[in-house]
Amino acid sequence: MQATLTALVAKAQTELAGLTARPALEAAKARYVGPNGELTALMKQMGTVPKEQRPAMGKLINETKARLQELLDAALAAIETNELRAQLGPAIDPTLPTPDARSGTYHPLTLVREEMCRILRKVGFTVADGPEVETEYYCFDALNTPADHPARDVQDTFYFPATAHFGNVSKKTAEEKYLLRTHTSSVQIRTMLKGPPPIRIVSPGRTYRRDATDATHSANFNQLECLYVDKNVTVRDLKALLDYIFGSLLGKDTKTRFRPHYFGYTEPSFEVDLSAKHLPKVKKEWIEIGGCGMVDPTVFAGVGYDPEVWSGYAFGMGLERLAMLLYGIDDIRYFYQNDLRFLNQFA
Ligand code: DAH
Protein backbone atom coordinates (compact mmCIF):
# COMPACT_ATOMS: atom_id res chain seq x y z
CA MET A 1 0.00 0.00 0.00
CA GLN A 2 2.75 2.44 0.95
CA ALA A 3 4.55 1.82 -2.33
CA THR A 4 1.31 2.36 -4.26
CA LEU A 5 0.74 5.71 -2.53
CA THR A 6 4.28 6.90 -3.21
CA ALA A 7 3.93 5.86 -6.85
CA LEU A 8 0.63 7.71 -7.05
CA VAL A 9 2.21 10.96 -5.80
CA ALA A 10 5.14 10.58 -8.20
CA LYS A 11 2.79 10.01 -11.15
CA ALA A 12 0.63 12.99 -10.17
CA GLN A 13 3.73 15.19 -9.85
CA THR A 14 4.86 14.54 -13.43
CA GLU A 15 1.39 14.71 -14.91
CA LEU A 16 0.21 17.86 -13.14
CA ALA A 17 3.44 19.76 -13.85
CA GLY A 18 2.81 19.47 -17.58
CA LEU A 19 -0.74 20.85 -17.53
CA THR A 20 -1.49 24.16 -19.32
CA ALA A 21 -5.30 24.40 -19.37
CA ARG A 22 -8.13 24.29 -16.85
CA PRO A 23 -10.17 21.43 -18.40
CA ALA A 24 -7.13 19.09 -18.27
CA LEU A 25 -6.57 20.08 -14.64
CA GLU A 26 -10.21 19.36 -13.76
CA ALA A 27 -9.97 15.93 -15.41
CA ALA A 28 -6.74 15.11 -13.55
CA LYS A 29 -8.28 16.24 -10.28
CA ALA A 30 -11.25 13.86 -10.82
CA ARG A 31 -8.85 11.04 -11.68
CA TYR A 32 -6.89 11.39 -8.44
CA VAL A 33 -9.20 12.70 -5.73
CA GLY A 34 -12.70 12.59 -7.31
CA PRO A 35 -15.37 10.07 -6.15
CA ASN A 36 -14.00 7.59 -8.70
CA GLY A 37 -10.40 8.68 -8.37
CA GLU A 38 -7.38 6.55 -7.65
CA LEU A 39 -6.82 7.84 -4.12
CA THR A 40 -10.50 7.38 -3.31
CA ALA A 41 -10.25 3.78 -4.49
CA LEU A 42 -7.23 3.20 -2.23
CA MET A 43 -9.06 4.74 0.69
CA LYS A 44 -11.88 2.28 0.14
CA GLN A 45 -9.35 -0.56 0.56
CA MET A 46 -8.70 0.53 4.14
CA GLY A 47 -11.18 -2.10 5.27
CA THR A 48 -8.87 -4.88 4.07
CA VAL A 49 -5.92 -3.53 6.04
CA PRO A 50 -5.19 -5.41 9.29
CA LYS A 51 -6.48 -3.46 12.31
CA GLU A 52 -3.09 -2.75 13.88
CA GLN A 53 -1.77 -1.22 10.64
CA ARG A 54 -4.77 1.05 10.12
CA PRO A 55 -3.66 4.13 12.11
CA ALA A 56 -0.32 4.25 10.28
CA MET A 57 -2.02 3.64 6.97
CA GLY A 58 -4.67 6.30 7.69
CA LYS A 59 -1.92 8.82 8.42
CA LEU A 60 -0.19 7.90 5.18
CA ILE A 61 -3.37 8.31 3.18
CA ASN A 62 -4.03 11.73 4.75
CA GLU A 63 -0.48 12.84 3.91
CA THR A 64 -0.92 11.63 0.37
CA LYS A 65 -4.20 13.50 0.08
CA ALA A 66 -2.60 16.71 1.35
CA ARG A 67 0.34 16.27 -1.02
CA LEU A 68 -1.97 15.74 -3.99
CA GLN A 69 -3.93 18.90 -3.05
CA GLU A 70 -0.64 20.85 -2.95
CA LEU A 71 0.24 19.59 -6.41
CA LEU A 72 -3.24 20.50 -7.72
CA ASP A 73 -2.98 24.01 -6.21
CA ALA A 74 0.45 24.50 -7.74
CA ALA A 75 -0.80 23.37 -11.12
CA LEU A 76 -3.75 25.80 -10.90
CA ALA A 77 -1.43 28.67 -9.94
CA ALA A 78 0.80 27.89 -12.93
CA ILE A 79 -2.20 27.85 -15.26
CA GLU A 80 -3.43 31.20 -13.87
CA THR A 81 -0.02 32.76 -14.38
CA ASN A 82 -0.04 31.56 -17.99
CA GLU A 83 -3.51 32.96 -18.57
CA LEU A 84 -2.44 36.36 -17.19
CA ARG A 85 0.66 36.36 -19.40
CA ALA A 86 -1.49 35.65 -22.43
CA GLN A 87 -3.78 38.54 -21.53
CA LEU A 88 -0.89 40.94 -21.03
CA GLY A 89 0.77 40.04 -24.31
CA PRO A 90 4.49 40.22 -24.91
CA ALA A 91 6.63 41.86 -22.25
CA ILE A 92 7.09 45.60 -22.83
CA ASP A 93 9.30 48.26 -21.37
CA PRO A 94 7.05 51.30 -20.96
CA THR A 95 10.04 53.56 -20.52
CA LEU A 96 11.29 52.96 -24.07
CA PRO A 97 10.42 55.64 -26.64
CA THR A 98 7.63 54.61 -29.00
CA PRO A 99 8.86 53.79 -32.51
CA ASP A 100 6.75 56.56 -34.09
CA ALA A 101 7.58 59.26 -31.52
CA ARG A 102 7.76 62.62 -33.17
CA SER A 103 8.81 65.69 -31.28
CA GLY A 104 6.14 68.35 -30.95
CA THR A 105 6.24 71.74 -32.58
CA TYR A 106 5.56 75.17 -31.14
CA HIS A 107 2.16 76.68 -31.78
CA PRO A 108 2.40 79.47 -34.38
CA LEU A 109 1.08 81.99 -31.83
CA THR A 110 3.79 80.92 -29.39
CA LEU A 111 6.40 81.36 -32.12
CA VAL A 112 5.25 84.89 -32.95
CA ARG A 113 4.85 85.86 -29.28
CA GLU A 114 8.31 84.60 -28.34
CA GLU A 115 9.93 86.20 -31.37
CA MET A 116 8.30 89.57 -30.59
CA CYS A 117 9.43 89.37 -26.97
CA ARG A 118 12.95 88.50 -28.10
CA ILE A 119 13.01 91.46 -30.50
CA LEU A 120 11.77 93.81 -27.77
CA ARG A 121 14.13 92.44 -25.10
CA LYS A 122 17.02 93.33 -27.37
CA VAL A 123 16.12 97.02 -26.96
CA GLY A 124 15.56 96.91 -23.22
CA PHE A 125 11.95 95.82 -22.77
CA THR A 126 11.04 93.30 -20.08
CA VAL A 127 8.02 91.01 -20.14
CA ALA A 128 5.16 91.97 -17.80
CA ASP A 129 2.12 89.93 -16.93
CA GLY A 130 -1.41 90.72 -15.77
CA PRO A 131 -4.57 88.80 -14.93
CA GLU A 132 -7.12 87.78 -17.56
CA VAL A 133 -9.92 88.35 -15.06
CA GLU A 134 -9.82 92.10 -14.61
CA THR A 135 -11.81 94.84 -12.96
CA GLU A 136 -13.44 97.82 -14.64
CA TYR A 137 -10.86 100.07 -13.06
CA TYR A 138 -7.79 98.50 -14.72
CA CYS A 139 -9.50 97.69 -18.00
CA PHE A 140 -11.41 100.96 -18.51
CA ASP A 141 -11.49 103.66 -15.81
CA ALA A 142 -7.75 104.06 -15.30
CA LEU A 143 -7.37 104.05 -19.09
CA ASN A 144 -9.60 107.11 -19.26
CA THR A 145 -12.46 105.23 -20.90
CA PRO A 146 -15.73 106.99 -20.01
CA ALA A 147 -18.56 105.07 -18.33
CA ASP A 148 -20.70 105.27 -21.48
CA HIS A 149 -17.99 104.14 -23.91
CA PRO A 150 -19.29 101.43 -26.31
CA ALA A 151 -16.35 99.10 -25.52
CA ARG A 152 -17.77 98.77 -21.99
CA ASP A 153 -21.12 97.63 -23.31
CA VAL A 154 -22.24 94.16 -22.24
CA GLN A 155 -22.48 93.43 -25.93
CA ASP A 156 -18.70 93.78 -26.23
CA THR A 157 -17.38 92.76 -22.84
CA PHE A 158 -17.83 89.57 -20.82
CA TYR A 159 -18.84 90.67 -17.30
CA PHE A 160 -19.01 88.40 -14.30
CA PRO A 161 -22.10 88.48 -12.12
CA ALA A 162 -21.90 90.90 -9.18
CA THR A 163 -21.62 87.92 -6.82
CA ALA A 164 -18.46 86.56 -8.51
CA HIS A 165 -15.40 86.65 -6.32
CA PHE A 166 -11.75 86.60 -7.36
CA GLY A 167 -9.81 87.24 -4.20
CA ASN A 168 -6.46 87.33 -5.99
CA VAL A 169 -7.50 90.19 -8.33
CA SER A 170 -7.53 93.47 -6.47
CA LYS A 171 -10.54 95.78 -6.85
CA LYS A 172 -10.32 99.55 -6.46
CA THR A 173 -13.90 99.92 -5.26
CA ALA A 174 -16.42 97.39 -3.97
CA GLU A 175 -18.94 98.35 -6.70
CA GLU A 176 -16.62 97.50 -9.59
CA LYS A 177 -17.54 94.49 -11.66
CA TYR A 178 -15.13 91.74 -12.63
CA LEU A 179 -14.75 91.12 -16.36
CA LEU A 180 -12.56 89.27 -18.85
CA ARG A 181 -10.06 91.82 -20.09
CA THR A 182 -10.90 93.17 -23.53
CA HIS A 183 -7.31 94.23 -24.16
CA THR A 184 -3.86 93.91 -22.63
CA SER A 185 -3.77 97.68 -21.99
CA SER A 186 -4.83 96.92 -18.39
CA VAL A 187 -1.27 95.70 -17.78
CA GLN A 188 -0.06 99.28 -18.44
CA ILE A 189 -1.95 100.45 -15.36
CA ARG A 190 -0.89 97.52 -13.19
CA THR A 191 2.75 98.07 -14.14
CA MET A 192 2.71 101.83 -13.54
CA LEU A 193 1.03 101.41 -10.15
CA LYS A 194 3.85 99.09 -9.08
CA GLY A 195 6.62 101.68 -9.23
CA PRO A 196 8.07 104.84 -10.71
CA PRO A 197 9.41 105.36 -14.28
CA PRO A 198 11.37 104.63 -16.36
CA ILE A 199 9.25 101.77 -17.66
CA ARG A 200 9.78 99.60 -20.69
CA ILE A 201 7.48 96.59 -20.80
CA VAL A 202 6.00 94.20 -23.31
CA SER A 203 2.96 92.21 -22.24
CA PRO A 204 1.54 89.47 -24.42
CA GLY A 205 -1.60 87.65 -23.33
CA ARG A 206 -5.12 86.41 -23.86
CA THR A 207 -7.98 88.86 -24.31
CA TYR A 208 -11.73 88.37 -24.66
CA ARG A 209 -14.58 90.07 -26.50
CA ARG A 210 -18.16 89.11 -27.20
CA ASP A 211 -17.50 88.61 -30.89
CA ALA A 212 -19.27 86.03 -33.02
CA THR A 213 -16.65 83.64 -34.40
CA ASP A 214 -15.81 83.81 -38.10
CA ALA A 215 -12.66 83.69 -40.24
CA THR A 216 -11.28 86.88 -38.71
CA HIS A 217 -13.00 87.07 -35.29
CA SER A 218 -12.75 85.01 -32.17
CA ALA A 219 -14.20 85.68 -28.72
CA ASN A 220 -10.81 84.77 -27.28
CA PHE A 221 -7.69 86.10 -28.96
CA ASN A 222 -4.22 87.31 -28.04
CA GLN A 223 -2.70 90.74 -27.92
CA LEU A 224 0.72 92.17 -27.37
CA GLU A 225 1.03 95.45 -25.48
CA CYS A 226 4.01 97.74 -25.09
CA LEU A 227 4.52 100.66 -22.77
CA TYR A 228 7.49 102.97 -22.62
CA VAL A 229 7.69 105.79 -20.04
CA ASP A 230 10.68 108.08 -19.64
CA LYS A 231 11.65 111.74 -20.03
CA ASN A 232 11.33 113.39 -23.46
CA VAL A 233 9.75 110.45 -25.27
CA THR A 234 8.40 111.49 -28.68
CA VAL A 235 6.20 110.14 -31.48
CA ARG A 236 9.41 109.65 -33.46
CA ASP A 237 10.61 107.16 -30.84
CA LEU A 238 7.30 105.32 -31.16
CA LYS A 239 7.50 105.20 -34.95
CA ALA A 240 11.14 104.08 -34.82
CA LEU A 241 10.32 101.25 -32.44
CA LEU A 242 7.41 100.04 -34.58
CA ASP A 243 9.60 100.14 -37.71
CA TYR A 244 12.26 98.17 -35.84
CA ILE A 245 9.98 95.44 -34.50
CA PHE A 246 8.00 94.87 -37.69
CA GLY A 247 11.17 95.02 -39.78
CA SER A 248 12.76 92.41 -37.51
CA LEU A 249 9.74 90.12 -37.50
CA LEU A 250 8.50 90.41 -41.08
CA GLY A 251 11.59 91.46 -43.03
CA LYS A 252 13.42 94.72 -43.61
CA ASP A 253 11.22 95.77 -46.53
CA THR A 254 8.33 96.18 -44.11
CA LYS A 255 7.04 99.74 -43.66
CA THR A 256 4.62 101.26 -41.19
CA ARG A 257 2.33 104.27 -41.38
CA PHE A 258 0.18 106.07 -38.82
CA ARG A 259 -3.43 107.14 -39.28
CA PRO A 260 -4.93 109.54 -36.71
CA HIS A 261 -7.40 107.81 -34.41
CA TYR A 262 -8.91 108.13 -30.95
CA PHE A 263 -8.08 106.11 -27.83
CA GLY A 264 -8.90 107.49 -24.38
CA TYR A 265 -5.48 106.53 -23.02
CA THR A 266 -3.28 108.13 -25.67
CA GLU A 267 -3.03 111.63 -27.11
CA PRO A 268 -2.31 111.85 -29.97
CA SER A 269 -3.55 108.39 -30.98
CA PHE A 270 -2.95 106.46 -34.17
CA GLU A 271 -3.85 103.30 -35.93
CA VAL A 272 -0.82 101.53 -37.35
CA ASP A 273 -0.83 100.04 -40.84
CA LEU A 274 1.94 97.99 -42.30
CA SER A 275 3.10 97.32 -45.80
CA ALA A 276 5.13 94.18 -46.61
CA LYS A 277 5.02 93.53 -50.35
CA HIS A 278 7.09 90.36 -49.97
CA LEU A 279 4.37 88.65 -47.88
CA PRO A 280 1.75 86.90 -50.05
CA LYS A 281 -1.04 87.77 -47.60
CA VAL A 282 -0.15 91.49 -47.71
CA LYS A 283 0.82 92.09 -51.35
CA LYS A 284 0.48 95.78 -52.26
CA GLU A 285 -1.92 96.61 -49.47
CA TRP A 286 -1.62 98.53 -46.23
CA ILE A 287 -2.90 96.33 -43.43
CA GLU A 288 -4.10 97.66 -40.09
CA ILE A 289 -2.12 95.94 -37.35
CA GLY A 290 -2.78 97.80 -34.08
CA GLY A 291 -3.29 101.01 -32.15
CA CYS A 292 -0.79 103.32 -30.51
CA GLY A 293 -0.11 106.79 -29.25
CA MET A 294 1.50 108.98 -26.62
CA VAL A 295 0.30 108.17 -23.11
CA ASP A 296 -2.46 110.61 -22.13
CA PRO A 297 -1.54 112.94 -19.21
CA THR A 298 -4.81 111.91 -17.49
CA VAL A 299 -3.56 108.31 -17.34
CA PHE A 300 -0.23 109.43 -15.85
CA ALA A 301 -1.99 111.56 -13.24
CA GLY A 302 -4.23 108.62 -12.32
CA VAL A 303 -1.25 106.38 -11.48
CA GLY A 304 0.59 109.16 -9.66
CA TYR A 305 3.16 110.05 -12.36
CA ASP A 306 3.72 113.79 -12.90
CA PRO A 307 2.63 114.44 -16.53
CA GLU A 308 4.89 117.53 -16.61
CA VAL A 309 7.94 115.33 -15.99
CA TRP A 310 7.14 112.05 -17.68
CA SER A 311 6.17 111.18 -21.22
CA GLY A 312 5.65 107.87 -22.94
CA TYR A 313 4.20 105.84 -25.72
CA ALA A 314 2.03 102.74 -25.80
CA PHE A 315 0.81 100.37 -28.43
CA GLY A 316 -1.21 97.20 -28.70
CA MET A 317 -1.77 94.74 -31.47
CA GLY A 318 -3.42 91.40 -32.20
CA LEU A 319 -1.05 88.44 -32.26
CA GLU A 320 -3.31 86.30 -34.45
CA ARG A 321 -3.41 88.98 -37.14
CA LEU A 322 0.38 89.17 -37.09
CA ALA A 323 0.80 85.39 -37.31
CA MET A 324 -1.73 85.22 -40.15
CA LEU A 325 0.24 87.77 -42.17
CA LEU A 326 3.58 86.14 -41.42
CA TYR A 327 2.58 82.55 -42.18
CA GLY A 328 -0.16 83.21 -44.76
CA ILE A 329 -2.99 81.78 -42.63
CA ASP A 330 -6.52 82.52 -43.94
CA ASP A 331 -8.72 81.66 -41.02
CA ILE A 332 -8.26 82.58 -37.35
CA ARG A 333 -10.07 79.40 -36.27
CA TYR A 334 -7.10 77.25 -37.31
CA PHE A 335 -5.24 78.56 -34.26
CA TYR A 336 -7.64 76.97 -31.81
CA GLN A 337 -8.63 73.67 -33.42
CA ASN A 338 -5.46 71.74 -32.52
CA ASP A 339 -5.45 70.01 -35.89
CA LEU A 340 -2.02 68.37 -36.20
CA ARG A 341 -2.04 68.83 -39.98
CA PHE A 342 -2.04 72.57 -39.28
CA LEU A 343 0.20 72.60 -36.22
CA ASN A 344 2.92 70.39 -37.71
CA GLN A 345 3.62 72.99 -40.37
CA PHE A 346 5.33 75.20 -37.80
CA ALA A 347 8.72 74.04 -36.68
N1 DAH B 1 -6.16 98.52 -26.59
C1 DAH B 1 -6.36 98.76 -28.00
C2 DAH B 1 -7.23 97.67 -28.56
O1 DAH B 1 -7.63 96.82 -27.88
C3 DAH B 1 -5.06 98.81 -28.73
C4 DAH B 1 -4.21 99.95 -28.28
C5 DAH B 1 -4.39 101.21 -28.80
C6 DAH B 1 -3.25 99.77 -27.32
C7 DAH B 1 -3.61 102.29 -28.39
C8 DAH B 1 -2.46 100.84 -26.90
C9 DAH B 1 -2.65 102.08 -27.47
O2 DAH B 1 -1.53 100.69 -25.97
O3 DAH B 1 -1.89 103.11 -27.05
O4 DAH B 1 -7.51 97.64 -29.70
XYZ file of C-alpha atoms and ligand atoms in Angstrom:
361
model
C 0.000 0.000 0.000
C 2.745 2.435 0.953
C 4.550 1.819 -2.330
C 1.305 2.355 -4.256
C 0.737 5.711 -2.535
C 4.284 6.900 -3.205
C 3.931 5.856 -6.851
C 0.634 7.708 -7.053
C 2.207 10.961 -5.799
C 5.140 10.576 -8.204
C 2.795 10.008 -11.154
C 0.630 12.989 -10.170
C 3.727 15.186 -9.846
C 4.860 14.542 -13.429
C 1.387 14.708 -14.911
C 0.209 17.862 -13.144
C 3.443 19.756 -13.849
C 2.810 19.467 -17.576
C -0.744 20.853 -17.534
C -1.490 24.162 -19.316
C -5.297 24.402 -19.369
C -8.126 24.293 -16.846
C -10.168 21.426 -18.405
C -7.133 19.090 -18.271
C -6.571 20.075 -14.639
C -10.211 19.360 -13.756
C -9.967 15.929 -15.414
C -6.742 15.113 -13.554
C -8.284 16.240 -10.279
C -11.249 13.862 -10.821
C -8.854 11.040 -11.684
C -6.886 11.390 -8.436
C -9.203 12.698 -5.730
C -12.695 12.587 -7.314
C -15.373 10.070 -6.148
C -14.004 7.585 -8.703
C -10.405 8.684 -8.366
C -7.375 6.550 -7.654
C -6.824 7.841 -4.118
C -10.500 7.382 -3.306
C -10.251 3.785 -4.495
C -7.226 3.196 -2.233
C -9.062 4.741 0.692
C -11.877 2.281 0.136
C -9.354 -0.556 0.561
C -8.695 0.526 4.143
C -11.175 -2.103 5.269
C -8.872 -4.875 4.067
C -5.919 -3.534 6.040
C -5.193 -5.409 9.291
C -6.477 -3.455 12.309
C -3.094 -2.754 13.882
C -1.766 -1.222 10.644
C -4.774 1.046 10.122
C -3.656 4.131 12.113
C -0.316 4.250 10.280
C -2.019 3.636 6.974
C -4.670 6.298 7.692
C -1.920 8.817 8.419
C -0.189 7.904 5.182
C -3.375 8.313 3.181
C -4.031 11.732 4.746
C -0.481 12.840 3.910
C -0.916 11.629 0.370
C -4.196 13.504 0.078
C -2.597 16.715 1.346
C 0.343 16.274 -1.021
C -1.974 15.742 -3.986
C -3.925 18.904 -3.048
C -0.641 20.848 -2.949
C 0.236 19.587 -6.413
C -3.241 20.504 -7.725
C -2.982 24.007 -6.208
C 0.448 24.498 -7.737
C -0.804 23.366 -11.125
C -3.752 25.804 -10.896
C -1.432 28.674 -9.937
C 0.799 27.885 -12.927
C -2.197 27.845 -15.262
C -3.431 31.202 -13.870
C -0.018 32.757 -14.385
C -0.037 31.558 -17.993
C -3.508 32.955 -18.570
C -2.436 36.363 -17.192
C 0.661 36.364 -19.396
C -1.488 35.646 -22.429
C -3.776 38.543 -21.532
C -0.890 40.944 -21.033
C 0.766 40.043 -24.307
C 4.491 40.218 -24.912
C 6.632 41.859 -22.252
C 7.089 45.597 -22.830
C 9.303 48.261 -21.365
C 7.051 51.300 -20.955
C 10.044 53.559 -20.525
C 11.286 52.957 -24.071
C 10.418 55.639 -26.644
C 7.632 54.607 -29.002
C 8.862 53.787 -32.509
C 6.746 56.561 -34.087
C 7.580 59.256 -31.519
C 7.756 62.622 -33.174
C 8.812 65.692 -31.280
C 6.138 68.351 -30.946
C 6.239 71.738 -32.578
C 5.558 75.166 -31.144
C 2.157 76.679 -31.779
C 2.398 79.474 -34.377
C 1.080 81.993 -31.826
C 3.791 80.922 -29.393
C 6.402 81.361 -32.120
C 5.250 84.892 -32.948
C 4.854 85.858 -29.284
C 8.309 84.605 -28.339
C 9.928 86.201 -31.365
C 8.296 89.568 -30.586
C 9.425 89.374 -26.971
C 12.951 88.495 -28.103
C 13.010 91.461 -30.501
C 11.774 93.807 -27.769
C 14.128 92.440 -25.102
C 17.019 93.330 -27.372
C 16.120 97.019 -26.959
C 15.559 96.907 -23.216
C 11.948 95.819 -22.769
C 11.043 93.305 -20.079
C 8.023 91.014 -20.142
C 5.160 91.966 -17.798
C 2.116 89.930 -16.925
C -1.414 90.722 -15.765
C -4.574 88.796 -14.928
C -7.125 87.777 -17.559
C -9.924 88.348 -15.065
C -9.818 92.103 -14.607
C -11.813 94.836 -12.958
C -13.443 97.818 -14.636
C -10.856 100.069 -13.056
C -7.793 98.496 -14.723
C -9.499 97.694 -18.004
C -11.412 100.963 -18.508
C -11.486 103.656 -15.806
C -7.752 104.057 -15.302
C -7.367 104.050 -19.089
C -9.603 107.108 -19.256
C -12.459 105.228 -20.896
C -15.731 106.991 -20.007
C -18.560 105.069 -18.330
C -20.704 105.266 -21.484
C -17.991 104.138 -23.915
C -19.286 101.429 -26.314
C -16.355 99.100 -25.518
C -17.770 98.766 -21.989
C -21.121 97.635 -23.310
C -22.242 94.155 -22.242
C -22.475 93.433 -25.933
C -18.696 93.779 -26.234
C -17.380 92.762 -22.842
C -17.833 89.574 -20.823
C -18.838 90.667 -17.302
C -19.005 88.397 -14.295
C -22.104 88.484 -12.116
C -21.895 90.901 -9.184
C -21.621 87.923 -6.821
C -18.460 86.564 -8.508
C -15.398 86.651 -6.317
C -11.751 86.598 -7.360
C -9.813 87.236 -4.196
C -6.455 87.328 -5.994
C -7.497 90.186 -8.332
C -7.534 93.473 -6.471
C -10.545 95.780 -6.852
C -10.323 99.553 -6.456
C -13.896 99.918 -5.261
C -16.423 97.395 -3.966
C -18.937 98.353 -6.703
C -16.621 97.502 -9.588
C -17.537 94.491 -11.664
C -15.131 91.741 -12.634
C -14.750 91.117 -16.358
C -12.564 89.267 -18.853
C -10.061 91.820 -20.085
C -10.901 93.165 -23.533
C -7.312 94.233 -24.155
C -3.861 93.907 -22.629
C -3.775 97.684 -21.991
C -4.829 96.917 -18.392
C -1.268 95.698 -17.784
C -0.064 99.280 -18.443
C -1.952 100.447 -15.363
C -0.893 97.524 -13.191
C 2.753 98.075 -14.140
C 2.712 101.831 -13.540
C 1.032 101.412 -10.152
C 3.846 99.090 -9.078
C 6.620 101.681 -9.233
C 8.073 104.843 -10.714
C 9.407 105.363 -14.278
C 11.371 104.630 -16.362
C 9.246 101.773 -17.661
C 9.781 99.603 -20.691
C 7.480 96.594 -20.803
C 6.000 94.204 -23.306
C 2.962 92.210 -22.238
C 1.542 89.473 -24.419
C -1.597 87.648 -23.333
C -5.119 86.412 -23.856
C -7.983 88.857 -24.312
C -11.728 88.367 -24.656
C -14.579 90.066 -26.496
C -18.161 89.109 -27.196
C -17.502 88.606 -30.888
C -19.266 86.026 -33.019
C -16.654 83.642 -34.403
C -15.805 83.806 -38.102
C -12.661 83.692 -40.243
C -11.279 86.883 -38.711
C -12.999 87.072 -35.294
C -12.746 85.007 -32.171
C -14.198 85.675 -28.715
C -10.810 84.772 -27.284
C -7.694 86.095 -28.959
C -4.221 87.307 -28.042
C -2.697 90.740 -27.918
C 0.725 92.170 -27.373
C 1.031 95.447 -25.484
C 4.011 97.740 -25.092
C 4.519 100.664 -22.766
C 7.491 102.972 -22.617
C 7.689 105.790 -20.043
C 10.676 108.077 -19.638
C 11.648 111.736 -20.028
C 11.328 113.385 -23.457
C 9.749 110.449 -25.274
C 8.403 111.492 -28.676
C 6.195 110.142 -31.483
C 9.411 109.655 -33.462
C 10.607 107.158 -30.841
C 7.303 105.317 -31.159
C 7.498 105.201 -34.946
C 11.139 104.084 -34.821
C 10.317 101.246 -32.443
C 7.413 100.040 -34.577
C 9.597 100.140 -37.710
C 12.260 98.173 -35.840
C 9.979 95.445 -34.503
C 7.999 94.873 -37.686
C 11.168 95.022 -39.781
C 12.757 92.412 -37.513
C 9.735 90.123 -37.496
C 8.497 90.407 -41.076
C 11.591 91.460 -43.026
C 13.415 94.717 -43.610
C 11.219 95.773 -46.533
C 8.326 96.181 -44.111
C 7.039 99.735 -43.661
C 4.618 101.260 -41.186
C 2.330 104.266 -41.378
C 0.181 106.069 -38.823
C -3.425 107.141 -39.278
C -4.931 109.539 -36.713
C -7.403 107.810 -34.413
C -8.906 108.133 -30.953
C -8.082 106.115 -27.827
C -8.896 107.492 -24.377
C -5.482 106.530 -23.024
C -3.283 108.132 -25.666
C -3.033 111.634 -27.114
C -2.315 111.852 -29.974
C -3.546 108.392 -30.978
C -2.946 106.460 -34.172
C -3.854 103.300 -35.928
C -0.821 101.528 -37.351
C -0.830 100.039 -40.843
C 1.942 97.987 -42.296
C 3.103 97.316 -45.802
C 5.127 94.183 -46.614
C 5.017 93.525 -50.351
C 7.091 90.356 -49.967
C 4.368 88.648 -47.878
C 1.746 86.904 -50.055
C -1.040 87.772 -47.600
C -0.147 91.492 -47.709
C 0.821 92.094 -51.351
C 0.483 95.779 -52.264
C -1.917 96.613 -49.468
C -1.621 98.530 -46.235
C -2.903 96.329 -43.428
C -4.100 97.659 -40.087
C -2.119 95.944 -37.346
C -2.784 97.800 -34.083
C -3.293 101.015 -32.155
C -0.794 103.317 -30.514
C -0.114 106.791 -29.246
C 1.501 108.983 -26.622
C 0.295 108.169 -23.113
C -2.456 110.612 -22.134
C -1.540 112.945 -19.213
C -4.805 111.909 -17.488
C -3.563 108.313 -17.342
C -0.235 109.428 -15.852
C -1.991 111.563 -13.240
C -4.228 108.620 -12.317
C -1.251 106.383 -11.476
C 0.594 109.164 -9.660
C 3.162 110.054 -12.357
C 3.719 113.789 -12.900
C 2.631 114.441 -16.529
C 4.889 117.527 -16.607
C 7.938 115.335 -15.994
C 7.142 112.047 -17.683
C 6.168 111.183 -21.217
C 5.647 107.868 -22.938
C 4.200 105.840 -25.719
C 2.028 102.738 -25.801
C 0.810 100.372 -28.432
C -1.213 97.203 -28.698
C -1.772 94.737 -31.475
C -3.421 91.400 -32.197
C -1.046 88.445 -32.264
C -3.311 86.297 -34.448
C -3.409 88.980 -37.135
C 0.377 89.166 -37.094
C 0.797 85.388 -37.305
C -1.730 85.219 -40.146
C 0.239 87.766 -42.170
C 3.583 86.144 -41.415
C 2.584 82.554 -42.182
C -0.159 83.207 -44.759
C -2.994 81.776 -42.629
C -6.518 82.525 -43.936
C -8.722 81.658 -41.017
C -8.261 82.578 -37.349
C -10.070 79.402 -36.267
C -7.098 77.246 -37.312
C -5.241 78.565 -34.261
C -7.641 76.967 -31.808
C -8.627 73.665 -33.422
C -5.458 71.745 -32.525
C -5.449 70.011 -35.889
C -2.021 68.370 -36.200
C -2.038 68.832 -39.975
C -2.039 72.566 -39.282
C 0.202 72.601 -36.219
C 2.923 70.388 -37.711
C 3.624 72.992 -40.368
C 5.333 75.201 -37.797
C 8.724 74.043 -36.675
N -6.155 98.521 -26.593
C -6.360 98.764 -27.997
C -7.226 97.667 -28.561
O -7.633 96.817 -27.879
C -5.056 98.809 -28.727
C -4.207 99.951 -28.278
C -4.389 101.215 -28.799
C -3.248 99.771 -27.322
C -3.612 102.286 -28.386
C -2.461 100.838 -26.898
C -2.654 102.082 -27.465
O -1.529 100.695 -25.971
O -1.886 103.114 -27.054
O -7.509 97.637 -29.696
